[in-house]
mmCIF file of C-alpha atoms in Angstrom:
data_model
loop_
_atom_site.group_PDB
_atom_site.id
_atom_site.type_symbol
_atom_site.label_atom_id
_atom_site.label_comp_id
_atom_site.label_asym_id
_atom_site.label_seq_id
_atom_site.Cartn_x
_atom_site.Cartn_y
_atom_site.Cartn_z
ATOM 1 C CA UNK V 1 185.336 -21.140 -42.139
ATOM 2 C CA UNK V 2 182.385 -18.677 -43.948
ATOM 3 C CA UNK V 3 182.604 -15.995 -41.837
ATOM 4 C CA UNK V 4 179.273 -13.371 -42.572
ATOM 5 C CA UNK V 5 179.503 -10.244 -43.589
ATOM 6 C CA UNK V 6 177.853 -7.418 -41.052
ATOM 7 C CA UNK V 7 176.679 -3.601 -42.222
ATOM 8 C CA UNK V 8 175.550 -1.462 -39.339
ATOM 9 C CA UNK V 9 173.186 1.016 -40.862
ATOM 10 C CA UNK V 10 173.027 4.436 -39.268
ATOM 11 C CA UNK V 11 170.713 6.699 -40.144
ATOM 12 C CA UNK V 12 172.608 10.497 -39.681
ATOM 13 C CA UNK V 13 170.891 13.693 -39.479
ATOM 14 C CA UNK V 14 172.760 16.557 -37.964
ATOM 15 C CA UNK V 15 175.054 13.698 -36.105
ATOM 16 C CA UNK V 16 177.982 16.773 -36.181
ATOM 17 C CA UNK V 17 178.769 16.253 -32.125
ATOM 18 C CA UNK V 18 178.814 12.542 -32.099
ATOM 19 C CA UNK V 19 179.533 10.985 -35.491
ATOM 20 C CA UNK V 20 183.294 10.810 -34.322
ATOM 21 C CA UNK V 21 182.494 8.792 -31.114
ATOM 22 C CA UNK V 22 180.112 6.564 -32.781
ATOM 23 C CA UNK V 23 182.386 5.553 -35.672
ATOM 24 C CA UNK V 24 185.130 4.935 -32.885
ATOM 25 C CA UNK V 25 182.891 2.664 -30.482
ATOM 26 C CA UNK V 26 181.346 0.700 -33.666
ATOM 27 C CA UNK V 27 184.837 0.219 -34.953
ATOM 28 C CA UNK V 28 185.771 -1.335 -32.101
ATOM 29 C CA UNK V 29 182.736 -3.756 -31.508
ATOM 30 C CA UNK V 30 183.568 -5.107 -35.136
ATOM 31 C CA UNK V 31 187.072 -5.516 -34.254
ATOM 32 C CA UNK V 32 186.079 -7.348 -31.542
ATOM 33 C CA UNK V 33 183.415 -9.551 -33.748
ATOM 34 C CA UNK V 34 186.628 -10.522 -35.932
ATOM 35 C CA UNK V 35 188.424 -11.180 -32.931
ATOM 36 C CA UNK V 36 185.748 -13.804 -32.228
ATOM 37 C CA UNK V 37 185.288 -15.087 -35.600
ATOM 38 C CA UNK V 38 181.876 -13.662 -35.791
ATOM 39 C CA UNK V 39 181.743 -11.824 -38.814
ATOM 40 C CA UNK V 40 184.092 -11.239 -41.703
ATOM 41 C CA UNK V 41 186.862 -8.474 -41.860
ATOM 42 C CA UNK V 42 184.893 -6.483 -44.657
ATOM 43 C CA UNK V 43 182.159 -6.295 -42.555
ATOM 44 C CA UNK V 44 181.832 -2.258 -42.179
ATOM 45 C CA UNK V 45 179.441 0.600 -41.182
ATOM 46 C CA UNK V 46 176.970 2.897 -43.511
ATOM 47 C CA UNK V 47 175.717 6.069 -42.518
ATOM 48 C CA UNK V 48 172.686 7.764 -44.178
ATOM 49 C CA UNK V 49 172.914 11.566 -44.221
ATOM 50 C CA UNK V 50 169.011 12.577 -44.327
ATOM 51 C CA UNK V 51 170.149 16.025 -45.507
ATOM 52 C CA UNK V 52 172.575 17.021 -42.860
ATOM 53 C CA UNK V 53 172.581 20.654 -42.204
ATOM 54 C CA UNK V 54 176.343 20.185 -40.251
ATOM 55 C CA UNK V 55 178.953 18.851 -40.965
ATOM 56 C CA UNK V 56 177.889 15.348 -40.818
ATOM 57 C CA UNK V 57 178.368 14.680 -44.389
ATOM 58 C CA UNK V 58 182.175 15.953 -44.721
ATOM 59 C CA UNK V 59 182.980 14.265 -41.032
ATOM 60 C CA UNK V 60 181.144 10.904 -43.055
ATOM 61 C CA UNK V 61 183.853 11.429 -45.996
ATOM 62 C CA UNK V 62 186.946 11.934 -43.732
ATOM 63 C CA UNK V 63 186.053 8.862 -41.767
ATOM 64 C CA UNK V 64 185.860 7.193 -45.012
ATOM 65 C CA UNK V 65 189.449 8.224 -45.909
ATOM 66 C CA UNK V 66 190.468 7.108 -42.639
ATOM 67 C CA UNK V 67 188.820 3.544 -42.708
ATOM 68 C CA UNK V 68 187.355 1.919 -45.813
ATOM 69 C CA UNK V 69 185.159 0.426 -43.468
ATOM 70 C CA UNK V 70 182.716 3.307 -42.933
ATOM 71 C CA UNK V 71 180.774 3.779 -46.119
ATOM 72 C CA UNK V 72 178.013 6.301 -46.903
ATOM 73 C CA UNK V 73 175.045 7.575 -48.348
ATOM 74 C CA UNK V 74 174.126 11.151 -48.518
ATOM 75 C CA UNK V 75 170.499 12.071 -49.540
ATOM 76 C CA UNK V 76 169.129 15.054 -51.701
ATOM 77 C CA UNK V 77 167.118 16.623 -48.857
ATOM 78 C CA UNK V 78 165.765 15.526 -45.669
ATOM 79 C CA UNK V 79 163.159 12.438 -46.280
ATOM 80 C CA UNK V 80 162.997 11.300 -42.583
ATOM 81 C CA UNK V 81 164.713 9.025 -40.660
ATOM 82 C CA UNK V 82 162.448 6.205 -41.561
ATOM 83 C CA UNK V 83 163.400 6.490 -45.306
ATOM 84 C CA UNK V 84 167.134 6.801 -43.873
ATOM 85 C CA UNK V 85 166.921 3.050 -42.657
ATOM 86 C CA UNK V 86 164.969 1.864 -45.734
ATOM 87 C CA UNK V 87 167.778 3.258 -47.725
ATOM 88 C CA UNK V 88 170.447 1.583 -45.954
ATOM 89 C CA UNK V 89 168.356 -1.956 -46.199
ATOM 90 C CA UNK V 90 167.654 -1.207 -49.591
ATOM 91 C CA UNK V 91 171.000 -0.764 -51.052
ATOM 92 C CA UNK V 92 172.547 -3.411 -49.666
ATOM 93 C CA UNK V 93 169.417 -6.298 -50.455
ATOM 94 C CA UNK V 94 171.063 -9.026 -53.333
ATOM 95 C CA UNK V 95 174.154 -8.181 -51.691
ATOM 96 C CA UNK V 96 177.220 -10.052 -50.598
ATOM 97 C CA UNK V 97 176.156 -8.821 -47.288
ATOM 98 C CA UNK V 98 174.510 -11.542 -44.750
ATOM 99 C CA UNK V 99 173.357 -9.029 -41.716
ATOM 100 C CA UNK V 100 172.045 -6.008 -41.797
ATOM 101 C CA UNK V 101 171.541 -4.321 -37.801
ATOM 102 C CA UNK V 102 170.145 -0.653 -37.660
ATOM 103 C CA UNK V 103 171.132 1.725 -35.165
ATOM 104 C CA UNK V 104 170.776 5.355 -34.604
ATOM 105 C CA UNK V 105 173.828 7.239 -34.748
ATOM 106 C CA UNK V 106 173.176 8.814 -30.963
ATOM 107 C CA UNK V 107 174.110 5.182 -29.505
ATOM 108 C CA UNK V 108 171.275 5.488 -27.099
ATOM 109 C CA UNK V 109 170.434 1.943 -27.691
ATOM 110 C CA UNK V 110 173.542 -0.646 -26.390
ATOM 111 C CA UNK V 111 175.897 -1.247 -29.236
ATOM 112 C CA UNK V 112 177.368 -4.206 -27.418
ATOM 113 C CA UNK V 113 174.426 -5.822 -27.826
ATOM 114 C CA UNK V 114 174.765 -6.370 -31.633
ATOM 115 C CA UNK V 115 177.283 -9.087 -30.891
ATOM 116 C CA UNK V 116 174.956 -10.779 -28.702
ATOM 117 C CA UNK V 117 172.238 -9.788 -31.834
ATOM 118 C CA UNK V 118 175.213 -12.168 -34.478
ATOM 119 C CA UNK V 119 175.499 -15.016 -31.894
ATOM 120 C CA UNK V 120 171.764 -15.241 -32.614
ATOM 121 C CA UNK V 121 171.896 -14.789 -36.402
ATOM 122 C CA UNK V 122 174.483 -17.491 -36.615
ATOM 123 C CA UNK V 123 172.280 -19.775 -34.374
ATOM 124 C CA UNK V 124 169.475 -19.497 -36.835
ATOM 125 C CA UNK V 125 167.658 -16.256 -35.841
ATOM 126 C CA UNK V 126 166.386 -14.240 -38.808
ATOM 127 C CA UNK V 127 165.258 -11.403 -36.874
ATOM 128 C CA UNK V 128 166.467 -9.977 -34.035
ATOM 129 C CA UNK V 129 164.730 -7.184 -32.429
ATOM 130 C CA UNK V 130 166.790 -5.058 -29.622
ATOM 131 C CA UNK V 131 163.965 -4.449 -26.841
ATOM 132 C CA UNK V 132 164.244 -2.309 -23.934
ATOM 133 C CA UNK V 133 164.616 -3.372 -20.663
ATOM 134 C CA UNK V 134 164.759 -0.346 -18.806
ATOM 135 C CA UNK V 135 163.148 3.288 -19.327
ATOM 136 C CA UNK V 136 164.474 5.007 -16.659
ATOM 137 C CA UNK V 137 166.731 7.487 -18.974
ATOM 138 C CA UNK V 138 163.460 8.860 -20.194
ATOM 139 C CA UNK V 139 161.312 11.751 -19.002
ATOM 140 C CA UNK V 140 157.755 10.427 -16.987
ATOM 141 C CA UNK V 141 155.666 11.980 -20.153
ATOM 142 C CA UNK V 142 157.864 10.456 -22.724
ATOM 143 C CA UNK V 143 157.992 6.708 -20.686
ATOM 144 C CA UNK V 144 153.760 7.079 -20.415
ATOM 145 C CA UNK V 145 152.951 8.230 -24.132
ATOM 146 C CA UNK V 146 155.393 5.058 -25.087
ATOM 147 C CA UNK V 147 153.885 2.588 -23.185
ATOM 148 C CA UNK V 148 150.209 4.258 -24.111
ATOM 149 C CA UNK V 149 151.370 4.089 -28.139
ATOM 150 C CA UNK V 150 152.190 0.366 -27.826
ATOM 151 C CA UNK V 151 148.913 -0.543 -25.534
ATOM 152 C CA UNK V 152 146.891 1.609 -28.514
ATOM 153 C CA UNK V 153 148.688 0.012 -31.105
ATOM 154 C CA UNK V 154 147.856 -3.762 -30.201
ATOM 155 C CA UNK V 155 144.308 -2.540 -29.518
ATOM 156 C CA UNK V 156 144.092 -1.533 -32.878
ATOM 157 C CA UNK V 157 145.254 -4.811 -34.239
ATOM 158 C CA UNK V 158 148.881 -3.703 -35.052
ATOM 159 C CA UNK V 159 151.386 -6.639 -34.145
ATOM 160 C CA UNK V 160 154.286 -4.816 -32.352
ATOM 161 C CA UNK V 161 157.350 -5.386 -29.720
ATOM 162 C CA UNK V 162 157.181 -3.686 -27.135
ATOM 163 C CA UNK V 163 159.668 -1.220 -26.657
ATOM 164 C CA UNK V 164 161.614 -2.214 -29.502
ATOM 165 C CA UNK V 165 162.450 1.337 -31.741
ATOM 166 C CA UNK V 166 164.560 0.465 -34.846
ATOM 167 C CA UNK V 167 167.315 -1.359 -32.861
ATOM 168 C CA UNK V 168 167.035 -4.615 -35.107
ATOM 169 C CA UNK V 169 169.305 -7.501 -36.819
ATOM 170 C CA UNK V 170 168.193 -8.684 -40.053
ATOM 171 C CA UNK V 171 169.299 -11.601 -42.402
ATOM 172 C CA UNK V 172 169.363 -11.082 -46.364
ATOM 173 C CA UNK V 173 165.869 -13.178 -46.684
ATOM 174 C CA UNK V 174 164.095 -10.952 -44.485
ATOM 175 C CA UNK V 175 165.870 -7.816 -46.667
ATOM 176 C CA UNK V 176 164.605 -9.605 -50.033
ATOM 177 C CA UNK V 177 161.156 -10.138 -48.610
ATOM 178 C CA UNK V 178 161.087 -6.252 -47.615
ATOM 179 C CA UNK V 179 162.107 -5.129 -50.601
ATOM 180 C CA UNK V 180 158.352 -6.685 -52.104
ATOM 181 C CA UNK V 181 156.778 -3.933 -49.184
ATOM 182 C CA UNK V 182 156.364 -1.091 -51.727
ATOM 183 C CA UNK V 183 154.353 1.239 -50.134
ATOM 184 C CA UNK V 184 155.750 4.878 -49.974
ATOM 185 C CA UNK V 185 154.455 5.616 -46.038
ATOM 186 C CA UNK V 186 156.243 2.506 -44.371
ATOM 187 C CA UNK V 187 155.819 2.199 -40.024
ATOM 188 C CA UNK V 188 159.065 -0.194 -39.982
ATOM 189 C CA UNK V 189 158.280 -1.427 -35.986
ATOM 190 C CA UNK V 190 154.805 -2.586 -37.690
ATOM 191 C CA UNK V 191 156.283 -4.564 -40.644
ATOM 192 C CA UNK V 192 158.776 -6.760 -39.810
ATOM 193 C CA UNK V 193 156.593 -8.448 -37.248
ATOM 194 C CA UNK V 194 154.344 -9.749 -39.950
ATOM 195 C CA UNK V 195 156.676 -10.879 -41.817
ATOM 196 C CA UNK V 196 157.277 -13.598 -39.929
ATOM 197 C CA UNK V 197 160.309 -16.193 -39.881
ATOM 198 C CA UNK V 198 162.443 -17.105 -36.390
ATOM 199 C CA UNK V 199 163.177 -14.151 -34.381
ATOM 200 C CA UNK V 200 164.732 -13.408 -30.984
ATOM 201 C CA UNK V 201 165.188 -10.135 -28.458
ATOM 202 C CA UNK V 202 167.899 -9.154 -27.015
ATOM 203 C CA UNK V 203 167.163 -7.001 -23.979
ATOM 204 C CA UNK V 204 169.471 -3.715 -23.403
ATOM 205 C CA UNK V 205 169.147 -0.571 -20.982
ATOM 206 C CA UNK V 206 168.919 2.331 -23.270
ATOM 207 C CA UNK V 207 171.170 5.250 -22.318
ATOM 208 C CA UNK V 208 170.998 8.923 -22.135
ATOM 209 C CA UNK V 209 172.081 10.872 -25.123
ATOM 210 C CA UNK V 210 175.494 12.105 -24.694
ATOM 211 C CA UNK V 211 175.150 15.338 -27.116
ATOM 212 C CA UNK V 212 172.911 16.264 -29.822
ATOM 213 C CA UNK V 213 169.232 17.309 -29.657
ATOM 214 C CA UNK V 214 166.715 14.470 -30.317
ATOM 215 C CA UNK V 215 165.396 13.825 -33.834
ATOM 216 C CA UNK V 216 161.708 13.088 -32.356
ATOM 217 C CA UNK V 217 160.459 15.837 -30.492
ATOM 218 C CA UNK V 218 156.749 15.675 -29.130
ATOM 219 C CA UNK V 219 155.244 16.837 -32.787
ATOM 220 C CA UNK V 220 157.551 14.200 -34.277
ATOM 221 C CA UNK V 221 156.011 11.735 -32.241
ATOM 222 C CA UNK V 222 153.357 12.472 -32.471
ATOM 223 C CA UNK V 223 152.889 12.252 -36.426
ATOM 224 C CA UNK V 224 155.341 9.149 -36.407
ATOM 225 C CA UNK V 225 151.932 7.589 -33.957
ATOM 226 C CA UNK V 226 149.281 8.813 -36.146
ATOM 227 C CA UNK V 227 151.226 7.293 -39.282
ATOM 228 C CA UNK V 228 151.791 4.090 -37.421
ATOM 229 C CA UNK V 229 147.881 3.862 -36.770
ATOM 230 C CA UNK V 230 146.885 5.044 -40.339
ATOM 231 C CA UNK V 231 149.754 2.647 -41.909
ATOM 232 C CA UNK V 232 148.532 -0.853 -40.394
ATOM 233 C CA UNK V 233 144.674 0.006 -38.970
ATOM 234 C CA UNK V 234 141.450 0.448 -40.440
ATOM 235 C CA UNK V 235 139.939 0.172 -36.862
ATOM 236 C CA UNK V 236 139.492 4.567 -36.808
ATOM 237 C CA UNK V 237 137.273 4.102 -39.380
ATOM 238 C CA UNK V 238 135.334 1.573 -37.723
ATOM 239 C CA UNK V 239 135.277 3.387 -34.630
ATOM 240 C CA UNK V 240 133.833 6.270 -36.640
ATOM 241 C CA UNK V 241 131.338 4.388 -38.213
ATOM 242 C CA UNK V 242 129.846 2.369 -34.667
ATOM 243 C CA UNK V 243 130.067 6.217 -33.449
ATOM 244 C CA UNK V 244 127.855 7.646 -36.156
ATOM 245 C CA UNK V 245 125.419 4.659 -35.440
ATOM 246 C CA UNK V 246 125.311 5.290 -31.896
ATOM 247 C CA UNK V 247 124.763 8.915 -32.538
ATOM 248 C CA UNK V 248 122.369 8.470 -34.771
ATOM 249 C CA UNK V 249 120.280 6.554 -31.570
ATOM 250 C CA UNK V 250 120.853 9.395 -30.254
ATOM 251 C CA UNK V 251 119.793 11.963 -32.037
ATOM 252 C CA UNK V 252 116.135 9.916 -32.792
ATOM 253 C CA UNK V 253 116.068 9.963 -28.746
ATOM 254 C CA UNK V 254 116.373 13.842 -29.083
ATOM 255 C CA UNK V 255 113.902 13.832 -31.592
ATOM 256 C CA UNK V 256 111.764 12.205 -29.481
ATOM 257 C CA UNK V 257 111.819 13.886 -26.717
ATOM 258 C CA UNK V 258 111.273 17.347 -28.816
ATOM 259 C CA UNK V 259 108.217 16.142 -30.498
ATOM 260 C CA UNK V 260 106.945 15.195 -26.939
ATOM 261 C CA UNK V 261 107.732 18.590 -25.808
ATOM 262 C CA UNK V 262 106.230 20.334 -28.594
ATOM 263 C CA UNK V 263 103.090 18.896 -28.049
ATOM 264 C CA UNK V 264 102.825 19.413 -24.275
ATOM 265 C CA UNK V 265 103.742 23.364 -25.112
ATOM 266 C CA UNK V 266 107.326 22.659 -23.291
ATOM 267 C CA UNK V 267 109.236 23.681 -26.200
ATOM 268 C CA UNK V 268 111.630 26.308 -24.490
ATOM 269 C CA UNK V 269 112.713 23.728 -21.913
ATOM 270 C CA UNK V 270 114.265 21.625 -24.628
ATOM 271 C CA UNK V 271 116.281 24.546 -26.141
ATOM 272 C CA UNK V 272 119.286 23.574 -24.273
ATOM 273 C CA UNK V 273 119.064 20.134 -25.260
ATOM 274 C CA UNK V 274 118.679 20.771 -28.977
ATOM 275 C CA UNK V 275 121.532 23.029 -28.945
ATOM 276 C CA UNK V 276 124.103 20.343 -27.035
ATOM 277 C CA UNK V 277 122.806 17.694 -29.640
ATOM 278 C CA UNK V 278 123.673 20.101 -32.464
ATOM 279 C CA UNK V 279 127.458 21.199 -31.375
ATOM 280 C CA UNK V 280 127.703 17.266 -30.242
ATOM 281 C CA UNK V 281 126.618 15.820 -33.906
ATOM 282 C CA UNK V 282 128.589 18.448 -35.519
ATOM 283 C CA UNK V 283 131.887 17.900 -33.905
ATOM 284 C CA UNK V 284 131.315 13.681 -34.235
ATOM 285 C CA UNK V 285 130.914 14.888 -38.460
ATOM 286 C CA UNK V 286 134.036 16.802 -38.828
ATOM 287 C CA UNK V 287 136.336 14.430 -36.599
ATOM 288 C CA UNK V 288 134.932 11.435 -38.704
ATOM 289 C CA UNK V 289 135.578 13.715 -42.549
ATOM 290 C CA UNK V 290 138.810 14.270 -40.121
ATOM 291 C CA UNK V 291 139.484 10.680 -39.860
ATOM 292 C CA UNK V 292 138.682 9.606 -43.830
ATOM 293 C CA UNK V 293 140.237 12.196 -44.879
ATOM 294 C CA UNK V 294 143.755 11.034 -42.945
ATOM 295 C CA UNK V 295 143.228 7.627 -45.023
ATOM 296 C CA UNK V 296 142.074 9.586 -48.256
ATOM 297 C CA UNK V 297 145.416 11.532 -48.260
ATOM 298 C CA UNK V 298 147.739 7.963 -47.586
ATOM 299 C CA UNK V 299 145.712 6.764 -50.968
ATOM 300 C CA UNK V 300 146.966 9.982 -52.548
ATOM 301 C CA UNK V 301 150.382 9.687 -52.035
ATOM 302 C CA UNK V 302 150.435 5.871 -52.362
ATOM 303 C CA UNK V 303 149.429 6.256 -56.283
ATOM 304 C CA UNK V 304 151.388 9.104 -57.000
ATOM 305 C CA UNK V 305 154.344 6.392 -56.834
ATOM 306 C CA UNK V 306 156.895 8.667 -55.859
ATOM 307 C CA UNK V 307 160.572 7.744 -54.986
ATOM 308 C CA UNK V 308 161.041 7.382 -51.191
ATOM 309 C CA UNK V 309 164.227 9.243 -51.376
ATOM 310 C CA UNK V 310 166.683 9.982 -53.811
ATOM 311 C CA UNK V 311 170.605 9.833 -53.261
ATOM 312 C CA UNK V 312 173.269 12.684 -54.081
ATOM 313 C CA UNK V 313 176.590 10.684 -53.166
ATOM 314 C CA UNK V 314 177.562 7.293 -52.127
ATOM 315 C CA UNK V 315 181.079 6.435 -50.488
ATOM 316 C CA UNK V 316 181.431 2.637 -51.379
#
């Protein structure tokens, strides 16, 4: 019988309270995978260190020692956790390996559910997207600005899952189809959707996190929106120009109406109207320069061509 082979990419930054714990429960689900006959024995688990500031690096190494089965990756600096998972997937595309899942290394999203995620590999599934069933572990802001980001996101014309994070299973052809994505400022939840192929959810309650601080405080989120939006929409733009157009009505309106009033000698009642229209058109011309200028500077860093990360050590 092939058995497939299974990495579990983690992407690790200051993981120092729960590396330990994670290694032990992911352990366990692939020993209970080869129990099964689900994957192979040299299936294993990779962490990416996005510049640890801990200890999460020489933790990665003495797990290592322990069991060949956790492998590593430790980056220069910090690049982000999205260039954490495209690491991972891009080390191991061409490889013997057959499934890729990513995970964070909290284990807020359900590890057992990346058996259920190989059942539906094996059954043909080349994506498989963990999706969240249940949002009661998060705060009432954080559960509203989610399910807002989504709604915005498919209003823009971005093809998303809803509530699906980075909790996926992919197949090597979906890896060697990635790998032709070479843009440096990637929104992962955006891209695999387009690319297409059979997919499948599995549905999970995500839990609290156990220790740690979170990696993506409200600025974090923030950013990681406005890059989704910038990454996959030119809709802003659009909505800038019908906004100048509609302004411009606007202002000929205003015009209107101050030639009238200049010629009936009524010019001091239109004072306040002239200086609304002025602070109004002003503030419409720097948030549109505002909104080119957020595309202008993705074209700037897309030619510059630089490497999305760059990697210090490797435990094979």
């Amino acid at each position: 019988m092939n058995l497939k082979k299974l990495a579990i990419i983690l992407p690790a930054y200051n993981e120092e309270p729960v590396i330990k714990k994670t290694t032990k429960i992911l352990l366990e689900i692939l020993n209970k995978m080869n129990d099964k006959k689900l994957v192979s024995p040299d299936s294993f688990i990779m962490y990416v260190d996005d510049g640890s500031k801990d200890q999460t690096w020489n933790l990665t190494q003495e797990l290592h020692a322990e069991d060949n089965r956790v492998k590593g990756i430790k980056f220069s600096r910090n690049f982000g956790h999205q260039n954490a998972l495209i690491a991972g997937m891009t080390e191991l595309t061409g490889t013997d390996v057959d499934y890729v899942v990513t995970i964070d290394a909290d284990l807020q999203d359900n590890p057992e559910s990346i058996i259920e995620m190989v059942e539906l590999a094996i059954s043909g599934k080349n994506i498989v997207y963990g999706v969240r069933n249940d949002r009661t572990s998060d705060s009432w802001f954080k559960r509203v600005s989610a399910q807002s980001f989504y709604k915005v996101m498919n209003w823009l014309g971005v093809q998303t899952i809803p509530n699906h994070a980075d909790f996926r299973l992919v197949d090597q052809k979906i890896l060697e189809v990635f790998s032709q994505y070479e843009e440096r400022d990637m929104f992962l939840r955006g891209i695999f959707p387009t690319i297409g192929f059979e997919s499948a959810n599995v549905y999970y309650a995500r839990a609290e996190r156990e220790a740690g601080e979170t990696k993506y405080p409200l600025k974090k989120m923030l950013s990681f929106a406005l890059d989704g939006i910038t990454s996959f929409s030119v809709r802003p733009i659009e909505m800038v120009r019908n906004l100048g157009i509609f302004m411009l009505t606007v202002s000929g309106l205003f015009l209107i109406y101050t030639l009238i009033a200049y010629f009936t000698g009524h010019t001091e009642a239109g004072w306040p109207m002239l200086m609304v229209s002025v602070w109004i058109i002003g503030g419409l011309q720097l948030l549109a320069i505002g909104v080119i200028g957020e595309y202008i500077s993705k074209i700037f860093l897309e030619i510059k061509h630089r490497p999305r990360y760059v990697i210090d050590k490797e435990l094979k």
